[in-house]
PDB file of C-alpha atoms in Angstrom:
ATOM      1  CA  MET A  14      69.593-138.045 -17.277  1.00  0.00           C
ATOM      2  CA  LYS A  15      69.319-140.892 -19.770  1.00  0.00           C
ATOM      3  CA  ILE A  16      70.974-140.225 -23.127  1.00  0.00           C
ATOM      4  CA  GLN A  17      68.641-140.253 -26.136  1.00  0.00           C
ATOM      5  CA  ARG A  18      69.453-139.815 -29.817  1.00  0.00           C
ATOM      6  CA  VAL A  19      67.259-139.141 -32.813  1.00  0.00           C
ATOM      7  CA  PRO A  20      66.896-142.195 -35.082  1.00  0.00           C
ATOM      8  CA  ARG A  21      69.658-142.780 -37.605  1.00  0.00           C
ATOM      9  CA  PHE A  22      67.603-144.166 -40.452  1.00  0.00           C
ATOM     10  CA  ARG A  23      70.721-144.443 -42.609  1.00  0.00           C
ATOM     11  CA  LYS A  24      72.197-147.045 -40.242  1.00  0.00           C
ATOM     12  CA  ASN A  25      75.242-144.903 -39.514  1.00  0.00           C
ATOM     13  CA  GLU A  26      76.440-142.529 -36.836  1.00  0.00           C
ATOM     14  CA  TRP A  27      75.734-139.311 -38.699  1.00  0.00           C
ATOM     15  CA  GLY A  28      73.166-137.075 -37.088  1.00  0.00           C
ATOM     16  CA  ALA A  29      72.484-133.560 -35.876  1.00  0.00           C
ATOM     17  CA  CYS A  30      73.887-133.148 -32.354  1.00  0.00           C
ATOM     18  CA  PHE A  31      71.474-130.337 -31.416  1.00  0.00           C
ATOM     19  CA  TYR A  32      68.445-132.583 -31.965  1.00  0.00           C
ATOM     20  CA  ASP A  33      70.060-135.332 -29.867  1.00  0.00           C
ATOM     21  CA  ASN A  34      70.275-132.771 -27.050  1.00  0.00           C
ATOM     22  CA  VAL A  35      66.623-131.814 -27.483  1.00  0.00           C
ATOM     23  CA  LYS A  36      65.443-135.430 -27.484  1.00  0.00           C
ATOM     24  CA  THR A  37      67.472-136.207 -24.349  1.00  0.00           C
ATOM     25  CA  ILE A  38      66.003-133.243 -22.472  1.00  0.00           C
ATOM     26  CA  ALA A  39      62.450-133.889 -23.671  1.00  0.00           C
ATOM     27  CA  THR A  40      62.677-137.497 -22.515  1.00  0.00           C
ATOM     28  CA  TYR A  41      64.065-136.333 -19.171  1.00  0.00           C
ATOM     29  CA  TYR A  42      60.830-134.358 -18.717  1.00  0.00           C
ATOM     30  CA  GLN A  43      58.766-137.310 -19.995  1.00  0.00           C
ATOM     31  CA  GLU A  44      57.861-135.554 -23.221  1.00  0.00           C
ATOM     32  CA  ASN A  45      57.873-136.772 -26.826  1.00  0.00           C
ATOM     33  CA  SER A  46      59.997-134.535 -29.018  1.00  0.00           C
ATOM     34  CA  GLU A  47      58.975-135.878 -32.433  1.00  0.00           C
ATOM     35  CA  LEU A  48      56.559-133.028 -33.186  1.00  0.00           C
ATOM     36  CA  LEU A  49      59.487-130.640 -33.466  1.00  0.00           C
ATOM     37  CA  ALA A  50      59.522-131.817 -37.098  1.00  0.00           C
ATOM     38  CA  LEU A  51      56.289-129.988 -37.929  1.00  0.00           C
ATOM     39  CA  GLU A  52      57.015-127.298 -40.547  1.00  0.00           C
ATOM     40  CA  ILE A  53      60.730-128.106 -40.447  1.00  0.00           C
ATOM     41  CA  LEU A  54      60.738-128.509 -44.242  1.00  0.00           C
ATOM     42  CA  ARG A  55      58.583-125.440 -44.874  1.00  0.00           C
ATOM     43  CA  PHE A  56      60.137-122.424 -46.555  1.00  0.00           C
ATOM     44  CA  ASN A  57      59.406-119.124 -48.262  1.00  0.00           C
ATOM     45  CA  LEU A  58      60.794-118.040 -51.612  1.00  0.00           C
ATOM     46  CA  THR A  59      62.266-114.553 -51.787  1.00  0.00           C
ATOM     47  CA  ASN A  60      62.961-112.493 -54.890  1.00  0.00           C
ATOM     48  CA  ASN A  61      66.659-113.348 -54.798  1.00  0.00           C
ATOM     49  CA  ASN A  62      67.795-114.188 -58.332  1.00  0.00           C
ATOM     50  CA  SER A  63      70.031-116.961 -56.978  1.00  0.00           C
ATOM     51  CA  LEU A  64      67.789-120.043 -56.777  1.00  0.00           C
ATOM     52  CA  TRP A  65      69.061-121.736 -53.625  1.00  0.00           C
ATOM     53  CA  GLN A  66      69.616-118.415 -51.826  1.00  0.00           C
ATOM     54  CA  SER A  67      65.953-117.584 -52.386  1.00  0.00           C
ATOM     55  CA  LEU A  68      64.893-120.382 -49.998  1.00  0.00           C
ATOM     56  CA  VAL A  69      64.296-119.156 -46.438  1.00  0.00           C
ATOM     57  CA  PHE A  70      63.305-121.934 -44.036  1.00  0.00           C
ATOM     58  CA  LYS A  71      60.711-121.077 -41.381  1.00  0.00           C
ATOM     59  CA  ASP A  72      62.671-122.592 -38.451  1.00  0.00           C
ATOM     60  CA  PRO A  73      59.712-123.583 -36.199  1.00  0.00           C
ATOM     61  CA  LEU A  74      61.775-125.655 -33.734  1.00  0.00           C
ATOM     62  CA  PHE A  75      61.475-123.614 -30.525  1.00  0.00           C
ATOM     63  CA  HIS A  76      57.824-122.721 -31.163  1.00  0.00           C
ATOM     64  CA  ASN A  77      56.926-126.407 -31.567  1.00  0.00           C
ATOM     65  CA  LEU A  78      58.845-127.510 -28.478  1.00  0.00           C
ATOM     66  CA  GLU A  79      57.048-124.938 -26.350  1.00  0.00           C
ATOM     67  CA  LYS A  80      53.626-125.652 -27.863  1.00  0.00           C
ATOM     68  CA  TYR A  81      53.726-129.454 -27.777  1.00  0.00           C
ATOM     69  CA  ASN A  82      56.251-130.203 -25.013  1.00  0.00           C
ATOM     70  CA  GLY A  83      56.195-127.200 -22.688  1.00  0.00           C
ATOM     71  CA  LEU A  84      59.927-126.653 -23.241  1.00  0.00           C
ATOM     72  CA  GLU A  85      60.952-123.002 -23.185  1.00  0.00           C
ATOM     73  CA  PHE A  86      64.424-122.000 -24.415  1.00  0.00           C
ATOM     74  CA  THR A  87      66.229-118.807 -23.385  1.00  0.00           C
ATOM     75  CA  HIS A  88      69.163-117.951 -25.639  1.00  0.00           C
ATOM     76  CA  GLY A  89      72.229-116.020 -24.500  1.00  0.00           C
ATOM     77  CA  ARG A  90      75.937-115.504 -25.174  1.00  0.00           C
ATOM     78  CA  ASN A  91      77.224-114.344 -21.782  1.00  0.00           C
ATOM     79  CA  ILE A  92      78.936-117.235 -20.031  1.00  0.00           C
ATOM     80  CA  ASN A  93      78.888-115.446 -16.683  1.00  0.00           C
ATOM     81  CA  SER A  94      75.094-115.174 -16.880  1.00  0.00           C
ATOM     82  CA  LEU A  95      74.928-118.895 -17.637  1.00  0.00           C
ATOM     83  CA  ILE A  96      77.038-119.784 -14.598  1.00  0.00           C
ATOM     84  CA  GLU A  97      75.083-117.471 -12.293  1.00  0.00           C
ATOM     85  CA  GLN A  98      71.732-118.986 -13.298  1.00  0.00           C
ATOM     86  CA  ASN A  99      72.979-122.571 -12.825  1.00  0.00           C
ATOM     87  CA  LYS A 100      70.151-124.149 -14.825  1.00  0.00           C
ATOM     88  CA  LEU A 101      69.844-127.012 -17.263  1.00  0.00           C
ATOM     89  CA  ALA A 102      71.093-125.747 -20.626  1.00  0.00           C
ATOM     90  CA  ILE A 103      72.197-126.724 -24.094  1.00  0.00           C
ATOM     91  CA  ILE A 104      75.658-125.281 -24.743  1.00  0.00           C
ATOM     92  CA  GLU A 105      77.063-124.353 -28.144  1.00  0.00           C
ATOM     93  CA  VAL A 106      80.821-124.781 -28.322  1.00  0.00           C
ATOM     94  CA  SER A 107      83.509-124.566 -30.968  1.00  0.00           C
ATOM     95  CA  SER A 108      84.313-128.139 -31.951  1.00  0.00           C
ATOM     96  CA  TYR A 109      87.954-127.260 -32.550  1.00  0.00           C
ATOM     97  CA  PHE A 110      88.496-125.913 -29.034  1.00  0.00           C
ATOM     98  CA  TRP A 111      86.291-128.357 -27.122  1.00  0.00           C
ATOM     99  CA  PRO A 112      88.267-131.287 -25.604  1.00  0.00           C
ATOM    100  CA  GLY A 113      85.134-133.446 -25.621  1.00  0.00           C
ATOM    101  CA  ASN A 114      85.497-133.677 -29.423  1.00  0.00           C
ATOM    102  CA  PRO A 115      88.901-135.351 -29.869  1.00  0.00           C
ATOM    103  CA  GLU A 116      88.338-136.012 -33.574  1.00  0.00           C
ATOM    104  CA  PHE A 117      88.337-132.261 -34.222  1.00  0.00           C
ATOM    105  CA  GLN A 118      91.619-131.486 -32.486  1.00  0.00           C
ATOM    106  CA  ASN A 119      93.695-131.983 -35.626  1.00  0.00           C
ATOM    107  CA  MET A 120      91.247-130.258 -37.934  1.00  0.00           C
ATOM    108  CA  LYS A 121      91.638-126.557 -38.625  1.00  0.00           C
ATOM    109  CA  LYS A 122      87.946-125.858 -39.059  1.00  0.00           C
ATOM    110  CA  PHE A 123      87.221-123.121 -36.577  1.00  0.00           C
ATOM    111  CA  ASP A 124      83.608-122.563 -37.632  1.00  0.00           C
ATOM    112  CA  SER A 125      82.386-126.056 -36.711  1.00  0.00           C
ATOM    113  CA  LYS A 126      79.872-126.145 -33.855  1.00  0.00           C
ATOM    114  CA  HIS A 127      78.944-128.814 -31.352  1.00  0.00           C
ATOM    115  CA  TYR A 128      76.114-128.949 -28.805  1.00  0.00           C
ATOM    116  CA  ILE A 129      76.199-130.511 -25.346  1.00  0.00           C
ATOM    117  CA  ILE A 130      73.997-130.432 -22.239  1.00  0.00           C
ATOM    118  CA  LEU A 131      75.165-128.715 -19.060  1.00  0.00           C
ATOM    119  CA  THR A 132      73.548-130.636 -16.200  1.00  0.00           C
ATOM    120  CA  ASN A 133      75.290-129.389 -13.071  1.00  0.00           C
ATOM    121  CA  ILE A 134      77.641-126.717 -11.714  1.00  0.00           C
ATOM    122  CA  LEU A 135      79.552-127.402  -8.513  1.00  0.00           C
ATOM    123  CA  GLY A 136      82.069-124.733  -7.716  1.00  0.00           C
ATOM    124  CA  ASN A 137      84.493-124.566 -10.634  1.00  0.00           C
ATOM    125  CA  ASP A 138      83.462-127.969 -12.000  1.00  0.00           C
ATOM    126  CA  LEU A 139      80.842-128.456 -14.720  1.00  0.00           C
ATOM    127  CA  THR A 140      79.111-131.735 -15.589  1.00  0.00           C
ATOM    128  CA  PHE A 141      78.021-132.396 -19.177  1.00  0.00           C
ATOM    129  CA  VAL A 142      76.028-134.947 -21.131  1.00  0.00           C
ATOM    130  CA  ASP A 143      77.018-135.375 -24.782  1.00  0.00           C
ATOM    131  CA  PRO A 144      74.266-137.406 -26.489  1.00  0.00           C
ATOM    132  CA  TYR A 145      75.872-137.291 -29.940  1.00  0.00           C
ATOM    133  CA  TYR A 146      78.936-139.154 -28.658  1.00  0.00           C
ATOM    134  CA  ASN A 147      76.848-141.096 -26.119  1.00  0.00           C
ATOM    135  CA  THR A 148      79.067-140.015 -23.238  1.00  0.00           C
ATOM    136  CA  ARG A 149      79.355-137.877 -20.100  1.00  0.00           C
ATOM    137  CA  TYR A 150      82.281-135.821 -18.841  1.00  0.00           C
ATOM    138  CA  SER A 151      83.307-132.990 -16.546  1.00  0.00           C
ATOM    139  CA  TYR A 152      85.445-129.913 -17.245  1.00  0.00           C
ATOM    140  CA  THR A 153      86.253-126.694 -15.457  1.00  0.00           C
ATOM    141  CA  ILE A 154      84.657-123.328 -16.175  1.00  0.00           C
ATOM    142  CA  ASP A 155      87.962-122.119 -17.653  1.00  0.00           C
ATOM    143  CA  THR A 156      87.918-124.997 -20.149  1.00  0.00           C
ATOM    144  CA  LEU A 157      84.386-124.084 -21.210  1.00  0.00           C
ATOM    145  CA  ARG A 158      85.334-120.401 -21.592  1.00  0.00           C
ATOM    146  CA  ILE A 159      87.834-121.272 -24.339  1.00  0.00           C
ATOM    147  CA  ALA A 160      85.265-123.050 -26.514  1.00  0.00           C
ATOM    148  CA  PHE A 161      82.031-121.352 -25.401  1.00  0.00           C
ATOM    149  CA  GLN A 162      79.840-119.651 -28.022  1.00  0.00           C
ATOM    150  CA  ALA A 163      76.256-119.566 -26.717  1.00  0.00           C
ATOM    151  CA  TYR A 164      73.695-121.221 -24.462  1.00  0.00           C
ATOM    152  CA  TYR A 165      70.029-122.214 -24.468  1.00  0.00           C
ATOM    153  CA  ILE A 166      68.648-122.485 -20.952  1.00  0.00           C
ATOM    154  CA  VAL A 167      65.768-124.975 -20.894  1.00  0.00           C
ATOM    155  CA  GLU A 168      62.759-124.780 -18.579  1.00  0.00           C
ATOM    156  CA  HIS A 169      59.777-127.115 -18.538  1.00  0.00           C
ATOM    157  CA  ASN A 170      56.325-125.596 -18.048  1.00  0.00           C
ATOM    158  CA  ASN A 171      52.946-127.171 -17.474  1.00  0.00           C
ATOM    159  CA  HIS A 172      51.003-127.496 -20.714  1.00  0.00           C
ATOM    160  CA  SER A 173      48.071-129.323 -22.276  1.00  0.00           C
ATOM    161  CA  HIS A 174      48.817-132.519 -24.165  1.00  0.00           C
ATOM    162  CA  GLN A 175      46.955-132.638 -27.470  1.00  0.00           C
ATOM    163  CA  ASN A 176      45.004-135.736 -28.470  1.00  0.00           C
ATOM    164  CA  PHE A 177      45.890-137.904 -31.437  1.00  0.00           C
ATOM    165  CA  ASP A 178      43.246-136.487 -33.790  1.00  0.00           C
ATOM    166  CA  TYR A 179      44.548-132.961 -33.208  1.00  0.00           C
ATOM    167  CA  ILE A 180      48.115-134.077 -33.868  1.00  0.00           C
ATOM    168  CA  LYS A 181      47.112-136.068 -36.970  1.00  0.00           C
ATOM    169  CA  ASN A 182      45.282-133.085 -38.462  1.00  0.00           C
ATOM    170  CA  ASN A 183      48.287-130.841 -37.811  1.00  0.00           C
ATOM    171  CA  ILE A 184      50.599-133.324 -39.535  1.00  0.00           C
ATOM    172  CA  ILE A 185      48.248-133.671 -42.526  1.00  0.00           C
ATOM    173  CA  ASP A 186      48.052-129.882 -42.885  1.00  0.00           C
ATOM    174  CA  ASP A 187      51.831-129.650 -42.723  1.00  0.00           C
ATOM    175  CA  VAL A 188      52.298-132.361 -45.360  1.00  0.00           C
ATOM    176  CA  HIS A 189      50.048-130.455 -47.767  1.00  0.00           C
ATOM    177  CA  GLY A 190      51.828-127.199 -46.949  1.00  0.00           C
ATOM    178  CA  THR A 191      55.192-128.846 -47.650  1.00  0.00           C
ATOM    179  CA  ILE A 192      53.904-130.075 -51.018  1.00  0.00           C
ATOM    180  CA  ASP A 193      52.778-126.539 -51.893  1.00  0.00           C
ATOM    181  CA  ASP A 194      56.198-125.102 -50.954  1.00  0.00           C
ATOM    182  CA  LEU A 195      58.051-127.733 -52.977  1.00  0.00           C
ATOM    183  CA  LYS A 196      55.812-127.158 -55.991  1.00  0.00           C
ATOM    184  CA  SER A 197      56.449-123.419 -55.818  1.00  0.00           C
ATOM    185  CA  LEU A 198      60.178-124.182 -55.894  1.00  0.00           C
ATOM    186  CA  GLN A 199      59.647-126.631 -58.747  1.00  0.00           C
ATOM    187  CA  LEU A 200      57.886-123.910 -60.718  1.00  0.00           C
ATOM    188  CA  LYS A 201      60.723-121.453 -60.053  1.00  0.00           C
ATOM    189  CA  ILE A 202      63.229-124.037 -61.301  1.00  0.00           C
ATOM    190  CA  LYS A 203      61.248-124.538 -64.513  1.00  0.00           C
ATOM    191  CA  THR A 204      60.683-120.854 -65.238  1.00  0.00           C
ATOM    192  CA  SER A 205      64.011-119.323 -64.185  1.00  0.00           C
ATOM    193  CA  ILE A 206      66.757-118.547 -66.671  1.00  0.00           C
ATOM    194  CA  GLY A 207      70.482-119.030 -66.134  1.00  0.00           C
ATOM    195  CA  ILE A 208      70.300-121.137 -62.962  1.00  0.00           C
ATOM    196  CA  GLU A 209      71.891-124.298 -64.360  1.00  0.00           C
ATOM    197  CA  ASP A 210      75.315-123.564 -62.841  1.00  0.00           C
ATOM    198  CA  ASP A 211      74.203-121.486 -59.837  1.00  0.00           C
ATOM    199  CA  ILE A 212      75.029-123.586 -56.754  1.00  0.00           C
ATOM    200  CA  VAL A 213      75.371-120.748 -54.230  1.00  0.00           C
ATOM    201  CA  ASN A 214      73.936-121.933 -50.871  1.00  0.00           C
ATOM    202  CA  ILE A 215      73.017-125.420 -52.117  1.00  0.00           C
ATOM    203  CA  GLU A 216      75.180-127.028 -49.404  1.00  0.00           C
ATOM    204  CA  GLU A 217      73.095-125.405 -46.656  1.00  0.00           C
ATOM    205  CA  ILE A 218      69.848-126.285 -48.436  1.00  0.00           C
ATOM    206  CA  ALA A 219      71.002-129.906 -48.764  1.00  0.00           C
ATOM    207  CA  ARG A 220      71.739-130.012 -45.017  1.00  0.00           C
ATOM    208  CA  ASN A 221      68.313-128.574 -44.148  1.00  0.00           C
ATOM    209  CA  PHE A 222      66.514-131.067 -46.368  1.00  0.00           C
ATOM    210  CA  ALA A 223      68.567-134.053 -45.124  1.00  0.00           C
ATOM    211  CA  ASP A 224      68.185-133.165 -41.429  1.00  0.00           C
ATOM    212  CA  GLY A 225      64.538-132.209 -41.832  1.00  0.00           C
ATOM    213  CA  MET A 226      63.517-135.352 -43.675  1.00  0.00           C
ATOM    214  CA  GLU A 227      65.170-137.586 -41.087  1.00  0.00           C
ATOM    215  CA  LEU A 228      63.280-135.831 -38.286  1.00  0.00           C
ATOM    216  CA  TYR A 229      60.093-136.046 -40.339  1.00  0.00           C
ATOM    217  CA  LEU A 230      60.489-139.812 -40.682  1.00  0.00           C
ATOM    218  CA  ALA A 231      60.930-140.108 -36.900  1.00  0.00           C
ATOM    219  CA  MET A 232      57.668-138.192 -36.385  1.00  0.00           C
ATOM    220  CA  LEU A 233      55.734-140.286 -38.904  1.00  0.00           C
ATOM    221  CA  GLU A 234      57.044-143.553 -37.457  1.00  0.00           C
ATOM    222  CA  LYS A 235      56.111-142.415 -33.934  1.00  0.00           C
ATOM    223  CA  TYR A 236      52.496-141.521 -34.698  1.00  0.00           C
ATOM    224  CA  PHE A 237      51.816-143.778 -37.700  1.00  0.00           C
ATOM    225  CA  PRO A 238      53.882-146.954 -37.123  1.00  0.00           C
ATOM    226  CA  ASN A 239      52.264-148.776 -40.049  1.00  0.00           C
ATOM    227  CA  ILE A 240      54.103-146.453 -42.404  1.00  0.00           C
ATOM    228  CA  VAL A 241      57.087-148.818 -42.167  1.00  0.00           C
ATOM    229  CA  THR A 242      55.072-151.323 -44.238  1.00  0.00           C
ATOM    230  CA  THR A 243      55.103-148.931 -47.209  1.00  0.00           C
ATOM    231  CA  ASN A 244      57.865-147.788 -49.558  1.00  0.00           C
ATOM    232  CA  ILE A 245      57.768-144.296 -48.052  1.00  0.00           C
ATOM    233  CA  MET A 246      60.546-144.944 -45.540  1.00  0.00           C
ATOM    234  CA  ASN A 247      63.049-146.471 -47.986  1.00  0.00           C
ATOM    235  CA  ASN A 248      62.302-143.906 -50.691  1.00  0.00           C
ATOM    236  CA  SER A 249      62.746-141.078 -48.195  1.00  0.00           C
ATOM    237  CA  ILE A 250      66.043-142.470 -46.926  1.00  0.00           C
ATOM    238  CA  ARG A 251      67.289-142.705 -50.500  1.00  0.00           C
ATOM    239  CA  ILE A 252      66.500-138.994 -50.987  1.00  0.00           C
ATOM    240  CA  ILE A 253      68.259-138.102 -47.726  1.00  0.00           C
ATOM    241  CA  LEU A 254      71.361-139.957 -48.871  1.00  0.00           C
ATOM    242  CA  LYS A 255      71.353-138.077 -52.179  1.00  0.00           C
ATOM    243  CA  TRP A 256      71.182-134.705 -50.408  1.00  0.00           C
ATOM    244  CA  GLN A 257      74.084-135.980 -48.307  1.00  0.00           C
ATOM    245  CA  THR A 258      75.976-136.894 -51.482  1.00  0.00           C
ATOM    246  CA  ILE A 259      75.714-133.268 -52.578  1.00  0.00           C
ATOM    247  CA  ARG A 260      76.924-131.733 -49.326  1.00  0.00           C
ATOM    248  CA  LYS A 261      79.374-134.362 -48.033  1.00  0.00           C
ATOM    249  CA  ASN A 262      80.897-135.581 -51.269  1.00  0.00           C
ATOM    250  CA  TRP A 263      80.402-133.437 -54.353  1.00  0.00           C
ATOM    251  CA  ILE A 264      80.623-129.973 -52.738  1.00  0.00           C
ATOM    252  CA  LYS A 265      83.693-130.965 -50.712  1.00  0.00           C
ATOM    253  CA  ASN A 266      85.557-133.032 -53.302  1.00  0.00           C
ATOM    254  CA  TRP A 267      84.690-131.732 -56.743  1.00  0.00           C
ATOM    255  CA  ASN A 268      86.289-128.832 -58.579  1.00  0.00           C
ATOM    256  CA  LEU A 269      83.524-126.242 -58.267  1.00  0.00           C
ATOM    257  CA  GLN A 270      85.142-123.989 -60.860  1.00  0.00           C
ATOM    258  CA  ASN A 271      84.250-126.609 -63.452  1.00  0.00           C
ATOM    259  CA  LEU A 272      80.982-125.745 -65.211  1.00  0.00           C
ATOM    260  CA  ASP A 273      79.922-129.364 -65.798  1.00  0.00           C
ATOM    261  CA  ASN A 274      80.385-130.198 -62.122  1.00  0.00           C
ATOM    262  CA  LYS A 275      78.157-127.315 -61.059  1.00  0.00           C
ATOM    263  CA  ILE A 276      75.507-128.315 -63.599  1.00  0.00           C
ATOM    264  CA  ASN A 277      75.576-131.939 -62.379  1.00  0.00           C
ATOM    265  CA  ILE A 278      75.150-130.837 -58.762  1.00  0.00           C
ATOM    266  CA  ASN A 279      72.190-128.673 -59.687  1.00  0.00           C
ATOM    267  CA  ASN A 280      70.602-131.374 -61.839  1.00  0.00           C
ATOM    268  CA  LEU A 281      70.572-133.759 -58.885  1.00  0.00           C
ATOM    269  CA  GLY A 282      69.125-131.017 -56.668  1.00  0.00           C
ATOM    270  CA  PHE A 283      66.378-130.312 -59.208  1.00  0.00           C
ATOM    271  CA  CYS A 284      65.527-134.014 -59.466  1.00  0.00           C
ATOM    272  CA  LEU A 285      65.420-134.368 -55.681  1.00  0.00           C
ATOM    273  CA  ILE A 286      62.809-131.600 -55.420  1.00  0.00           C
ATOM    274  CA  ASP A 287      60.646-133.547 -57.892  1.00  0.00           C
ATOM    275  CA  GLU A 288      61.156-136.767 -55.940  1.00  0.00           C
ATOM    276  CA  MET A 289      60.328-135.065 -52.637  1.00  0.00           C
ATOM    277  CA  ILE A 290      57.005-133.947 -54.104  1.00  0.00           C
ATOM    278  CA  ASP A 291      56.292-137.573 -55.033  1.00  0.00           C
ATOM    279  CA  ILE A 292      57.187-138.733 -51.517  1.00  0.00           C
ATOM    280  CA  PHE A 293      55.030-136.169 -49.747  1.00  0.00           C
ATOM    281  CA  GLU A 294      52.087-136.880 -52.031  1.00  0.00           C
ATOM    282  CA  ASP A 295      52.460-140.539 -51.011  1.00  0.00           C
ATOM    283  CA  ILE A 296      52.582-139.496 -47.344  1.00  0.00           C
ATOM    284  CA  ALA A 297      49.387-137.466 -47.801  1.00  0.00           C
ATOM    285  CA  LEU A 298      47.639-140.479 -49.371  1.00  0.00           C
ATOM    286  CA  PHE A 299      48.822-142.757 -46.578  1.00  0.00           C
ATOM    287  CA  LEU A 300      47.654-140.415 -43.803  1.00  0.00           C
ATOM    288  CA  LEU A 301      44.217-140.016 -45.397  1.00  0.00           C
ATOM    289  CA  ASN A 302      43.623-143.576 -46.651  1.00  0.00           C
ATOM    290  CA  GLY A 303      46.047-145.791 -44.777  1.00  0.00           C
ATOM    291  CA  SER A 304      47.579-146.922 -48.068  1.00  0.00           C
ATOM    292  CA  ILE A 305      49.275-145.619 -51.206  1.00  0.00           C
ATOM    293  CA  ASP A 306      47.470-145.727 -54.543  1.00  0.00           C
ATOM    294  CA  ARG A 307      50.113-146.844 -57.011  1.00  0.00           C
ATOM    295  CA  SER A 308      47.716-147.392 -59.925  1.00  0.00           C
ATOM    296  CA  GLU A 309      49.254-144.434 -61.756  1.00  0.00           C
ATOM    297  CA  GLU A 310      53.028-144.264 -62.271  1.00  0.00           C
ATOM    298  CA  ARG A 311      54.552-141.155 -60.777  1.00  0.00           C
ATOM    299  CA  ARG A 312      55.803-138.371 -63.013  1.00  0.00           C
ATOM    300  CA  VAL A 313      59.434-137.280 -63.029  1.00  0.00           C
ATOM    301  CA  GLY A 314      60.584-139.388 -60.101  1.00  0.00           C
ATOM    302  CA  LYS A 315      61.163-142.395 -62.335  1.00  0.00           C
ATOM    303  CA  GLU A 316      63.304-140.324 -64.713  1.00  0.00           C
ATOM    304  CA  CYS A 317      65.401-138.896 -61.886  1.00  0.00           C
ATOM    305  CA  ARG A 318      65.936-142.290 -60.277  1.00  0.00           C
ATOM    306  CA  SER A 319      67.144-143.736 -63.560  1.00  0.00           C
ATOM    307  CA  ARG A 320      69.676-140.906 -63.979  1.00  0.00           C
ATOM    308  CA  TRP A 321      71.209-141.094 -60.495  1.00  0.00           C
TER     309      TRP A 321
END
């Protein structure tokens, strides 16, 4: 099994290990995994008074992989069932207890997860592929038991491969749907009262937007390679990095009891929603016309860029 990793558009090693696993397995079965990004940025808004808690992402990953790649995932938490079935599987482990993650051994963060691929069971010995760390290793069943949390057995079924026009139309529909969702959030931001210092759940939202946009760029580059000649890629990467600034820097390092800090975090989040609308409107223009009409200066994006 050849190791594959999702593109790191930020030119660094950060990435989502689960998606590296999916891409490796899809490639093993000679499938393209990029369409897993469809609807990955789509969400519903609930009536929760807390702004960021009101976002509920649709989580279309497994549906898309089955529909477009014929990959069916069976989830379970019983390690004995996993061993008995002896099938290709993605394994969820605790990073702290898994010896394949040496960097976590001195960190007391018990809730951190890591994903690896179980490729073979021979007696008491298990063989793994770890795409995130670009390595392979073997451990015993007892070692896995200590860190084990869950599994996703993967099976590949025969399926119809859709033509390009079908895929293009699905992507265009999803881009417009994403714009609608973002505009509904934008409206909630503008009409809600007392949300300026409410940052509950913003770290998770920032992760979803950063991960989702990176996967979206991989999909667009795969099916519309000329998009790299536009400003869409660089502008999108800049937005990803700003979401990362919120979750990796400000949330972790700032005093979150300080009112001004919470307001600054939210202000950047609000601006990023506006900028994402600009980006996806550009994507829609590009997919329909093959170019971006820049005759009219965009709205709030310029203001947000000047502030941050």
